[in-house]
Amino acid sequence: MKRMSFALLFLIGCDATAPPASQPKKEQVAPWFHDEALVRGVDFTWVSGDTGKFNMPEIIGGGAAMLDYDNDGDLDLYFIQGGHLGSSQTESNVLLRNDNGNFTDVSTISNANDTGYGMGVAIGDYNNDSFVDIYVTNVGSNVLFKNNGDGTYTDVTDEAGVGDSGWGASAAFADFDRDGDLDLYATNYLVWSDGLELECYNAKGTLDYCSPTNYMAPARDVLYKNNGDGTFTDLSEKAGIGTRLGTGLGVLCNDYTNDGLIDVFVANDGMADQLWMNNGDWTFTDVAPMRGCALDDEGQAKAGMGVTSADFDADGDLDILVCNITGESDSLHRNDGNFFTDVTASHGIRTSTRHATRFGLGWVDFDNDGRLDLYEANGLVQQIGSPKTDDPFAEENYLLRGQNEGWERVPVSMHSSLIHTSRAAVFGDVNNDGGVDVLVINRDGPAYLLMNNCKERGNFVTLNLRDRHNKPAIGGRVTATIGDRRISFPIQSSWSYMAANDPRVHIGIGKEKVIEDIEVLWPDGSRNSYESFDVGFHSLHQQVQ
C-alpha cells in the first residue's frame, strides 16, 4: 500500500470541550498526531518472512525501543527485525541516531545489528557505566549488547550467560534485590520449532495462523540475577518462576504490593495472567489469583498481549491495564491495596476496545491536561481484513481520550492511509517539545513515527531521574501534588508490547504552573524530597545519604 508521509492518523481536537464520539463535529478539527517517519529519516518495515506456511512467529512480532544510547539528551530508535524462518536469509536490527529530530542509520557502525528472528527488546544499564545496554529477545537465542560508550556495542551474551534459546517475547531490566544493579526478566511465549508447525483453519475454512491453545506448549519465563561482575545467574527455578509455564507476551516490573520490592506482572495469551510477588529472598509467589488480577471480572482468561501501568485513580498505588484480542475488551485492574478490582466496564473501556485485536498500548497524557489518554496499536491474528487495505490482518489503531470519569474513544479519520497490522507501540518525547510521541511497528508495513502536534497542549513537567550510578532509576517512583491531587508515577521503561520506552517521567499538569511536595522513592529504597518544580525539563540525581 502506498504511504503518505505526514498523513493524518487522528482527526481529533485537543479542546477539552470536544463532543463525545457518538456526536462528532462535522468539521475537521486539529489532529493530535502526524506521521513524520519518512521526512525524519525513519524507514523501517518489520519483515515477517511470510511464505504461506503460517508459521506462528510471523504474526507475533515485532518490537522497538526509544533510548538515549549516546547520552546526548535525545531519544534514539532501535528496531527489532524479523526475518525468514527456515531459510538462510537473514535481516538485521536497526539503530537510528537522533540528530536534532531527524534520524541517521548507525546500525553497521554501532555493531548492534543482530540478525536473529527478532521479537522484543529491553534497555537498561546493567553494568553501571552510565551507558544504556540493549537486550534482544528472539525466536531462538536472545542477545545482550553492551554499550561501549563510544557509539558502538559488543555482543556479550555468552560471557553474561543470558542467551536463553526459547521463543522470547517481552523483557525487562529491574533491580529485584535492591543491590544497585539491574537484574533481568524475559518472558517466553511457546515451545515452538520451525518445521513442526500445526495446520489450522479460520472461521471461513481457510488455512490460517493457529491459536496458542492449539499448541498446548506454554513455555517457562527466565529470571536472571545480576552478579555485579558482568555476568548473570539463572535463578528461574530457585525463584519459583521456572516451575510454572505460561504464554507470556507482556511484562511489567513495578512494586504492586507496596512492600518496597519490585514484583512482576505477566500477561499470558489465553491463560491466566501472573503477578509474581517478590518475597525479598530471590523467591517469588504468584499472587494474581488471590489478588484478583489473574482473570477478568467474569472469571475468564483473556488473550493478554500488551500491558501498561499507572496510578490512574490518584490513590498512590499502581494500577494495571491489559489489552486483548477482538471480542474481548481490555482489562483494567484497579489496585485497591491488598487486591485488584476489574473496573473495565465502569470506565468506558469495555465497549470501546473489544472490536479490534490490540497489541502495543500506553497510558499517556498526550494533551497534557492532567488526564491519562490511551493509545492502542491494533492488528488481527487471523485473516479477516479491512476494506481500506489489501492486508487481511490490518486494523485502525485506537485513541481513547481521558475524561473526568474514564475514557472515551475518539473517531479515526476515514481518509487515513495508516491502516496496517500494528504490533509494538513505543512512547517518548522524540523532539523534546513536551509532548509524548508514538513509534508504531507494523508487520510487513512501514513503521509510523507519530509526532504529537496537539495545538492546545497543557503544561508539563518531565523528570529525568538518575540513581547513584547515573543510570535511569528504573523501578523507582515519583509522587507529587498537582493542584488538588496527589499522584504517583512509576519510573519504568518496559511496558506496552515487546517495547522499551522513554524512561523519563512525563507529567501533564494542565493549567497548573508547578508540581509540589515531590518525593522520589529510589530503586534501593531510599527517598529524597523536593519542594517544587516548574514547567519544563528537570534532571534529578539520587542524593546519597
Coordinates of C-alpha atoms in Angstrom, one line a residue:
M1 CA 0.0 0.0 0.0
K2 CA 1.3 3.5 -0.9
R3 CA 2.1 5.5 2.1
M4 CA 1.7 9.2 2.7
S5 CA 4.5 10.9 4.8
F6 CA 2.7 13.4 7.1
A7 CA -0.6 11.5 6.7
L8 CA -3.0 12.4 9.5
L9 CA -3.6 9.5 11.8
F10 CA -6.2 11.0 14.1
L11 CA -8.5 13.9 13.4
I12 CA -9.3 14.7 17.0
G13 CA -9.2 18.1 18.6
C14 CA -7.3 18.8 21.8
D15 CA -10.0 21.1 23.0
A16 CA -11.4 19.6 26.3
T17 CA -14.9 20.7 25.3
A18 CA -15.0 18.5 22.2
P19 CA -18.2 16.4 22.0
P20 CA -18.2 12.6 22.7
A21 CA -17.5 10.1 19.9
S22 CA -21.2 9.5 19.4
Q23 CA -21.7 13.1 18.4
P24 CA -18.6 14.1 16.4
K25 CA -18.2 17.5 15.0
K26 CA -18.9 17.6 11.3
E27 CA -15.9 19.8 10.5
Q28 CA -12.4 18.6 10.7
V29 CA -10.5 19.7 13.8
A30 CA -6.8 19.9 14.6
P31 CA -5.2 16.4 14.7
W32 CA -3.2 15.2 17.6
F33 CA -0.6 13.3 15.5
H34 CA 1.1 13.4 12.2
D35 CA 3.2 10.5 10.8
E36 CA 6.5 12.1 10.1
A37 CA 8.5 8.9 9.7
L38 CA 9.8 9.4 6.2
V39 CA 10.6 13.1 6.5
R40 CA 12.6 12.4 9.7
G41 CA 14.6 9.6 8.2
V42 CA 12.7 6.6 9.7
D43 CA 12.2 3.9 7.1
F44 CA 11.7 0.5 8.7
T45 CA 9.5 -2.5 8.0
W46 CA 9.3 -5.5 10.3
V47 CA 9.7 -8.4 7.9
S48 CA 7.7 -11.5 8.8
G49 CA 9.1 -13.7 6.1
D50 CA 5.6 -15.0 5.4
T51 CA 5.7 -17.7 2.7
G52 CA 2.1 -19.0 3.2
K53 CA 3.1 -21.7 5.7
F54 CA 1.6 -19.7 8.6
N55 CA 4.5 -20.1 11.0
M56 CA 3.2 -18.7 14.3
P57 CA 6.1 -16.2 14.9
E58 CA 5.3 -14.4 11.7
I59 CA 2.1 -12.9 13.3
I60 CA 3.5 -12.1 16.7
G61 CA 6.5 -9.7 16.3
G62 CA 8.0 -7.2 16.4
G63 CA 9.3 -4.7 18.9
A64 CA 11.3 -1.5 19.2
A65 CA 13.0 0.8 21.7
M66 CA 13.4 4.5 22.4
L67 CA 16.7 5.0 24.2
D68 CA 19.5 7.6 24.5
Y69 CA 22.3 5.3 23.6
D70 CA 24.9 8.2 23.1
N71 CA 23.9 10.2 26.2
D72 CA 23.3 13.4 24.2
G73 CA 19.9 14.1 25.7
D74 CA 17.6 13.0 22.9
L75 CA 15.9 9.7 22.1
D76 CA 17.4 7.4 19.5
L77 CA 15.4 4.5 18.0
Y78 CA 16.2 0.8 17.9
F79 CA 14.2 -1.6 15.8
I80 CA 14.0 -5.3 16.3
Q81 CA 13.8 -7.1 12.9
G82 CA 12.1 -10.4 12.0
G83 CA 13.5 -12.5 9.2
H84 CA 12.8 -15.7 7.2
L85 CA 12.1 -18.8 9.2
G86 CA 13.5 -22.0 7.7
S87 CA 15.8 -20.0 5.4
S88 CA 19.5 -19.0 5.5
Q89 CA 18.4 -15.5 4.5
T90 CA 18.6 -13.0 7.4
E91 CA 17.5 -9.5 8.2
S92 CA 19.2 -7.1 10.7
N93 CA 18.1 -5.0 13.6
V94 CA 18.4 -1.2 13.0
L95 CA 19.7 1.6 15.2
L96 CA 18.9 5.2 14.2
R97 CA 20.7 8.1 15.9
N98 CA 18.6 11.2 16.7
D99 CA 20.3 14.2 15.2
N100 CA 18.1 17.2 16.2
G101 CA 14.9 15.4 15.5
N102 CA 16.0 13.7 12.3
F103 CA 17.5 10.2 12.2
T104 CA 20.7 8.7 10.9
D105 CA 21.2 4.9 10.4
V106 CA 24.2 3.8 12.5
S107 CA 23.3 0.1 12.6
T108 CA 26.5 -1.1 11.0
I109 CA 29.0 1.2 12.7
S110 CA 27.3 0.6 16.1
N111 CA 27.5 -3.2 15.7
A112 CA 24.1 -3.6 17.3
N113 CA 22.6 -5.2 14.1
D114 CA 21.6 -8.6 15.4
T115 CA 20.4 -11.0 12.7
G116 CA 18.2 -13.3 14.8
Y117 CA 14.5 -13.6 14.1
G118 CA 13.6 -10.8 16.5
M119 CA 10.7 -10.2 18.8
G120 CA 11.2 -7.7 21.6
V121 CA 13.7 -5.6 23.5
A122 CA 14.6 -4.2 26.9
I123 CA 17.0 -1.4 27.7
G124 CA 19.0 -0.8 30.9
D125 CA 22.5 0.0 32.1
Y126 CA 23.3 -3.5 33.5
N127 CA 27.0 -2.7 34.3
N128 CA 26.6 0.8 35.9
D129 CA 28.8 2.6 33.5
S130 CA 26.1 5.2 32.7
F131 CA 25.6 4.0 29.1
V132 CA 22.4 2.1 28.2
D133 CA 22.7 -1.5 27.1
I134 CA 20.3 -3.5 24.9
Y135 CA 18.7 -6.9 25.4
V136 CA 17.0 -8.5 22.4
T137 CA 14.6 -11.4 22.5
N138 CA 14.4 -13.7 19.5
V139 CA 12.8 -16.9 18.3
G140 CA 16.0 -18.7 19.3
S141 CA 18.9 -17.3 21.4
N142 CA 18.4 -13.9 23.0
V143 CA 21.2 -11.4 22.7
L144 CA 22.8 -8.8 25.2
F145 CA 24.6 -5.9 23.6
K146 CA 26.9 -3.9 26.0
N147 CA 27.2 -0.2 25.2
N148 CA 30.9 0.6 24.9
G149 CA 30.4 4.3 25.4
D150 CA 31.9 5.3 22.1
G151 CA 28.8 4.7 19.8
T152 CA 29.5 1.0 19.5
Y153 CA 28.1 -2.1 21.1
T154 CA 29.6 -5.5 21.8
D155 CA 27.7 -8.8 21.9
V156 CA 28.4 -10.1 25.4
T157 CA 25.6 -12.7 25.5
D158 CA 27.9 -15.7 26.1
E159 CA 30.0 -14.2 28.8
A160 CA 27.0 -12.7 30.6
G161 CA 25.1 -16.0 30.4
V162 CA 21.7 -14.6 29.3
G163 CA 21.3 -16.3 25.9
D164 CA 18.0 -18.1 26.6
S165 CA 17.1 -20.2 23.5
G166 CA 13.3 -20.2 23.7
W167 CA 10.8 -18.1 21.9
G168 CA 11.4 -14.8 23.7
A169 CA 8.8 -12.0 23.8
S170 CA 8.8 -9.0 26.2
A171 CA 11.6 -8.5 28.6
A172 CA 12.5 -6.1 31.4
F173 CA 15.5 -4.9 33.4
A174 CA 14.7 -4.4 37.2
D175 CA 16.6 -4.4 40.5
F176 CA 14.9 -7.2 42.3
D177 CA 17.3 -7.3 45.2
R178 CA 18.0 -3.6 45.7
D179 CA 21.7 -4.0 45.4
G180 CA 22.1 -1.2 42.8
D181 CA 22.4 -3.2 39.6
L182 CA 19.8 -4.3 37.2
D183 CA 18.6 -7.9 37.0
L184 CA 16.7 -9.3 34.1
Y185 CA 13.3 -10.9 33.4
A186 CA 12.4 -12.4 30.0
T187 CA 9.1 -13.9 29.0
N188 CA 8.8 -16.8 26.7
Y189 CA 5.7 -17.5 24.5
L190 CA 5.5 -21.0 23.3
V191 CA 7.8 -24.1 22.9
W192 CA 8.0 -24.0 19.1
S193 CA 10.3 -25.0 16.4
D194 CA 10.5 -24.4 12.7
G195 CA 9.2 -27.3 10.6
L196 CA 6.8 -28.6 13.3
E197 CA 4.0 -26.0 12.6
L198 CA 0.4 -27.0 13.1
E199 CA -2.2 -26.8 10.4
C200 CA -5.2 -24.6 11.5
Y201 CA -8.2 -23.0 9.8
N202 CA -10.1 -19.9 10.5
A203 CA -13.9 -19.5 10.7
K204 CA -14.1 -19.2 6.9
G205 CA -12.4 -22.6 6.5
T206 CA -9.2 -21.0 5.2
L207 CA -5.7 -22.1 6.2
D208 CA -4.6 -19.5 8.8
Y209 CA -2.5 -18.9 11.9
C210 CA -3.3 -21.1 14.9
S211 CA -4.4 -20.0 18.4
P212 CA -1.7 -20.5 21.1
T213 CA -4.1 -23.0 22.8
N214 CA -3.8 -25.3 19.7
Y215 CA -0.1 -26.0 20.5
M216 CA -0.6 -27.0 24.2
A217 CA 3.0 -25.9 24.6
P218 CA 3.3 -23.0 27.1
A219 CA 6.9 -22.0 28.0
R220 CA 8.8 -21.0 31.1
D221 CA 10.0 -17.5 31.6
V222 CA 13.5 -16.8 32.8
L223 CA 14.8 -14.7 35.7
Y224 CA 18.5 -13.7 35.8
K225 CA 20.3 -12.3 38.9
N226 CA 23.0 -9.7 38.1
N227 CA 26.2 -10.8 39.8
G228 CA 27.8 -7.3 39.5
D229 CA 30.7 -8.5 37.5
G230 CA 29.3 -8.6 34.0
T231 CA 27.7 -12.0 34.5
F232 CA 24.2 -13.2 35.4
T233 CA 22.9 -16.3 37.2
D234 CA 19.7 -18.0 36.0
L235 CA 17.6 -18.2 39.2
S236 CA 14.4 -19.1 37.4
E237 CA 13.9 -22.5 39.1
K238 CA 15.0 -21.4 42.6
A239 CA 12.7 -18.3 42.4
G240 CA 9.7 -20.5 41.5
I241 CA 9.1 -18.7 38.2
G242 CA 10.7 -21.5 36.2
T243 CA 8.4 -24.1 37.7
R244 CA 5.3 -22.6 36.1
L245 CA 4.5 -22.5 32.4
G246 CA 2.8 -19.7 30.5
T247 CA 2.3 -17.9 27.2
G248 CA 3.9 -14.7 28.2
L249 CA 3.7 -11.7 25.9
G250 CA 3.6 -8.6 28.1
V251 CA 5.6 -7.8 31.2
L252 CA 5.6 -5.1 33.9
C253 CA 8.2 -4.8 36.7
N254 CA 6.9 -2.4 39.5
D255 CA 6.0 -2.6 43.2
Y256 CA 2.3 -3.7 43.0
T257 CA 2.1 -4.9 46.6
N258 CA 3.5 -1.7 48.2
D259 CA 6.2 -3.5 50.2
G260 CA 9.2 -1.7 48.6
L261 CA 10.2 -4.7 46.4
I262 CA 9.8 -5.0 42.6
D263 CA 7.1 -7.5 41.5
V264 CA 6.5 -8.9 38.0
F265 CA 3.2 -8.9 36.2
V266 CA 3.0 -11.2 33.1
A267 CA 0.2 -11.0 30.6
N268 CA -0.4 -14.6 29.2
D269 CA -2.1 -15.3 25.9
G270 CA -5.2 -17.4 26.6
M271 CA -4.0 -18.3 30.1
A272 CA -4.4 -16.7 33.5
D273 CA -2.1 -13.7 34.0
Q274 CA 0.5 -13.9 36.7
L275 CA 1.6 -11.4 39.4
W276 CA 4.9 -12.6 40.8
M277 CA 5.2 -11.1 44.3
N278 CA 8.8 -10.6 45.3
N279 CA 9.4 -12.2 48.7
G280 CA 12.8 -10.5 49.2
D281 CA 14.9 -13.6 49.1
W282 CA 15.0 -14.4 45.4
T283 CA 11.8 -16.4 45.6
F284 CA 8.5 -15.2 44.0
T285 CA 4.9 -16.2 44.6
D286 CA 2.1 -15.9 42.0
V287 CA -0.5 -13.9 43.9
A288 CA -2.6 -13.0 40.9
P289 CA -5.4 -15.4 41.7
M290 CA -5.8 -14.2 45.3
R291 CA -5.4 -10.6 44.5
G292 CA -7.9 -10.7 41.6
C293 CA -5.8 -9.9 38.5
A294 CA -5.4 -13.3 37.0
L295 CA -8.7 -13.3 35.3
D296 CA -11.4 -10.8 34.3
D297 CA -14.4 -10.0 36.4
E298 CA -16.3 -12.9 34.7
G299 CA -13.6 -15.4 35.7
Q300 CA -12.3 -15.7 32.2
A301 CA -8.7 -15.8 31.0
K302 CA -8.1 -13.5 28.1
A303 CA -5.6 -13.3 25.2
G304 CA -3.3 -10.9 27.1
M305 CA -0.9 -9.1 24.9
G306 CA 0.2 -5.5 25.8
V307 CA 0.3 -4.0 29.3
T308 CA 0.6 -0.6 30.8
S309 CA 0.7 0.7 34.3
A310 CA -0.1 4.0 36.1
D311 CA -1.8 5.5 39.2
F312 CA -4.9 6.4 37.1
D313 CA -7.1 7.0 40.2
A314 CA -4.6 9.0 42.1
D315 CA -4.6 6.9 45.2
G316 CA -0.9 6.3 45.4
D317 CA -0.6 2.7 44.1
L318 CA -0.1 1.4 40.6
D319 CA -2.9 0.0 38.5
I320 CA -2.7 -2.3 35.5
L321 CA -4.3 -2.3 32.1
V322 CA -4.1 -5.3 29.8
C323 CA -5.2 -5.4 26.1
N324 CA -6.6 -8.5 24.4
I325 CA -8.0 -10.0 21.2
T326 CA -11.0 -8.9 19.2
G327 CA -14.2 -9.9 21.0
E328 CA -12.5 -9.4 24.4
S329 CA -12.3 -6.0 26.0
D330 CA -9.2 -4.6 27.7
S331 CA -8.9 -5.5 31.4
L332 CA -8.5 -2.5 33.8
H333 CA -7.3 -3.8 37.2
R334 CA -7.6 -1.1 39.8
N335 CA -5.1 -1.6 42.6
D336 CA -7.1 -1.4 45.9
G337 CA -4.2 -2.2 48.2
N338 CA -4.4 -5.9 49.0
F339 CA -6.4 -6.8 45.9
F340 CA -7.3 -5.6 42.4
T341 CA -10.8 -4.8 41.1
D342 CA -11.8 -5.1 37.5
V343 CA -13.3 -1.8 36.7
T344 CA -13.1 -2.0 32.9
A345 CA -16.9 -1.6 32.2
S346 CA -17.4 1.3 34.6
H347 CA -14.6 3.4 33.0
G348 CA -15.8 3.2 29.4
I349 CA -13.1 0.8 28.2
R350 CA -15.1 -2.4 27.7
T351 CA -17.3 -1.3 24.8
S352 CA -14.6 1.0 23.3
T353 CA -11.9 -1.6 22.9
R354 CA -13.4 -5.0 22.1
H355 CA -13.8 -4.7 18.4
A356 CA -10.1 -4.9 17.5
T357 CA -7.1 -7.0 18.4
R358 CA -4.8 -4.8 20.4
F359 CA -1.1 -5.4 21.0
G360 CA 1.0 -2.3 22.0
L361 CA -0.6 0.2 24.2
G362 CA 0.2 3.1 26.6
W363 CA -1.5 5.2 29.3
V364 CA 0.0 8.6 28.3
D365 CA -1.2 12.2 28.8
F366 CA -0.8 13.3 25.2
D367 CA -2.6 16.6 25.6
N368 CA -1.1 17.4 29.0
D369 CA -4.4 18.1 30.6
G370 CA -3.7 16.1 33.7
R371 CA -5.7 13.0 32.5
L372 CA -4.2 9.9 31.0
D373 CA -5.2 9.1 27.4
L374 CA -4.8 5.6 25.9
Y375 CA -3.2 4.7 22.6
E376 CA -3.6 1.1 21.3
A377 CA -1.8 -0.5 18.3
N378 CA -4.1 -2.9 16.6
G379 CA -3.8 -5.8 14.1
L380 CA -5.6 -9.1 13.7
V381 CA -4.1 -12.6 14.0
Q382 CA -6.4 -14.3 11.5
Q383 CA -7.4 -13.2 8.1
I384 CA -10.5 -11.0 8.4
G385 CA -9.3 -7.9 6.7
S386 CA -10.2 -4.3 6.2
P387 CA -12.0 -2.8 3.2
K388 CA -9.4 0.0 3.3
T389 CA -6.4 -2.1 2.6
D390 CA -5.4 -5.4 1.0
D391 CA -3.7 -6.5 4.2
P392 CA -6.1 -9.2 5.7
F393 CA -4.7 -8.6 9.2
A394 CA -4.8 -4.7 9.2
E395 CA -6.8 -2.6 11.6
E396 CA -7.0 1.0 12.5
N397 CA -5.3 1.9 15.8
Y398 CA -7.3 3.4 18.7
L399 CA -7.0 6.6 20.7
L400 CA -9.1 7.0 23.8
R401 CA -9.2 10.4 25.4
G402 CA -9.1 10.6 29.1
Q403 CA -12.2 12.1 30.7
N404 CA -13.0 13.0 34.3
E405 CA -14.7 9.6 34.6
G406 CA -12.9 7.1 32.4
W407 CA -12.0 7.1 28.7
E408 CA -13.9 7.7 25.5
R409 CA -12.8 6.5 22.1
V410 CA -12.4 9.4 19.6
P411 CA -13.0 8.9 15.9
V412 CA -10.3 8.0 13.5
S413 CA -10.1 9.8 10.1
M414 CA -11.8 7.9 7.3
H415 CA -9.2 9.3 5.0
S416 CA -6.1 8.0 6.8
S417 CA -3.8 5.7 4.9
L418 CA -2.3 4.5 8.2
I419 CA -4.0 1.1 8.4
H420 CA -1.6 -1.8 8.9
T421 CA -1.0 -4.8 11.1
S422 CA 0.4 -3.0 14.1
R423 CA 2.3 -4.6 17.0
A424 CA 4.7 -2.7 19.3
A425 CA 3.8 0.9 20.3
V426 CA 6.7 2.8 21.9
F427 CA 6.3 6.1 23.7
G428 CA 8.6 9.0 24.3
D429 CA 9.2 12.7 23.6
V430 CA 11.3 12.3 20.5
N431 CA 11.9 16.1 19.8
N432 CA 11.9 17.2 23.4
D433 CA 8.9 19.6 23.0
G434 CA 6.9 18.5 26.0
G435 CA 4.5 16.2 24.0
V436 CA 4.8 12.4 24.0
D437 CA 5.2 10.9 20.6
V438 CA 4.5 7.3 19.4
L439 CA 6.5 4.9 17.4
V440 CA 4.4 2.0 15.9
I441 CA 5.9 -1.2 14.4
N442 CA 3.9 -2.8 11.7
R443 CA 4.0 -6.3 10.3
D444 CA 5.3 -6.2 6.7
G445 CA 4.4 -2.5 6.6
P446 CA 6.2 0.8 7.3
A447 CA 6.7 1.9 10.9
Y448 CA 4.9 5.1 12.0
L449 CA 6.6 7.9 13.8
L450 CA 3.6 9.8 15.2
M451 CA 4.7 13.2 16.3
N452 CA 2.5 14.9 18.9
N453 CA 1.2 18.1 17.3
C454 CA -1.6 18.8 19.6
K455 CA -2.1 22.6 19.4
E456 CA -3.9 23.0 22.7
R457 CA -1.5 21.1 24.9
G458 CA -1.4 22.0 28.6
N459 CA 1.7 22.5 30.7
F460 CA 4.0 19.6 31.5
V461 CA 6.9 18.6 33.8
T462 CA 9.4 15.9 32.6
L463 CA 11.7 14.4 35.1
N464 CA 15.0 12.6 34.1
L465 CA 15.7 10.6 37.3
R466 CA 19.2 9.1 37.7
D467 CA 20.3 6.9 40.5
R468 CA 23.7 6.9 42.3
H469 CA 25.3 5.2 39.3
N470 CA 24.0 7.9 37.0
K471 CA 21.6 5.5 35.2
P472 CA 17.8 5.8 34.8
A473 CA 16.3 5.0 38.1
I474 CA 14.1 2.2 36.7
G475 CA 11.9 0.7 39.4
G476 CA 11.6 3.9 41.4
R477 CA 8.6 6.0 41.9
V478 CA 7.8 9.7 42.0
T479 CA 4.9 11.1 44.0
A480 CA 3.8 14.7 43.6
T481 CA 1.0 17.1 44.3
I482 CA -0.6 18.7 41.2
G483 CA -3.3 21.2 42.1
D484 CA -5.6 19.3 44.5
R485 CA -4.5 15.8 43.6
R486 CA -1.5 13.7 44.7
I487 CA -0.4 11.2 42.2
S488 CA 2.3 8.6 41.9
F489 CA 4.3 7.9 38.7
P490 CA 6.4 4.8 38.1
I491 CA 9.9 5.1 36.7
Q492 CA 9.7 2.4 34.0
S493 CA 10.8 1.5 30.5
S494 CA 9.4 -2.0 29.8
W495 CA 5.7 -1.7 29.1
S496 CA 3.4 -1.8 26.1
Y497 CA 4.3 -4.8 23.9
M498 CA 7.8 -6.0 23.2
A499 CA 8.8 -2.4 23.7
A500 CA 11.3 -0.3 25.6
N501 CA 10.0 3.2 26.2
D502 CA 11.5 6.6 27.3
P503 CA 12.3 6.1 31.0
R504 CA 11.8 9.8 31.8
V505 CA 8.7 10.6 33.8
H506 CA 6.3 12.8 31.8
I507 CA 3.6 14.6 33.8
G508 CA 0.8 16.6 32.2
I509 CA -0.4 19.4 34.5
G510 CA -3.0 21.3 32.5
K511 CA -3.1 24.9 33.6
E512 CA -1.0 24.4 36.7
K513 CA 2.4 26.1 36.8
V514 CA 4.3 23.7 39.2
I515 CA 4.3 20.3 40.8
E516 CA 4.8 20.4 44.6
D517 CA 5.8 18.3 47.6
I518 CA 7.7 15.8 45.4
E519 CA 9.0 12.6 46.9
V520 CA 11.3 10.2 44.9
L521 CA 11.5 6.6 46.0
W522 CA 14.7 5.3 44.5
P523 CA 15.1 1.7 43.5
D524 CA 17.3 0.9 46.5
G525 CA 14.5 2.1 48.9
S526 CA 16.0 5.4 49.8
R527 CA 14.0 8.6 49.5
N528 CA 14.6 12.2 48.5
S529 CA 12.2 15.1 48.8
Y530 CA 11.9 18.3 46.7
E531 CA 9.7 21.3 47.3
S532 CA 8.6 22.1 43.7
F533 CA 9.4 22.0 40.0
D534 CA 8.1 24.4 37.5
V535 CA 7.1 23.7 33.9
G536 CA 9.7 22.1 31.7
F537 CA 12.5 19.5 31.9
H538 CA 14.4 18.7 35.1
S539 CA 17.2 16.2 35.9
L540 CA 17.4 14.7 39.3
H541 CA 20.2 12.7 40.7
Q542 CA 19.9 10.5 43.7
Q543 CA 21.3 12.2 46.8
V544 CA 23.4 9.6 48.6
Q545 CA 22.8 9.9 52.4

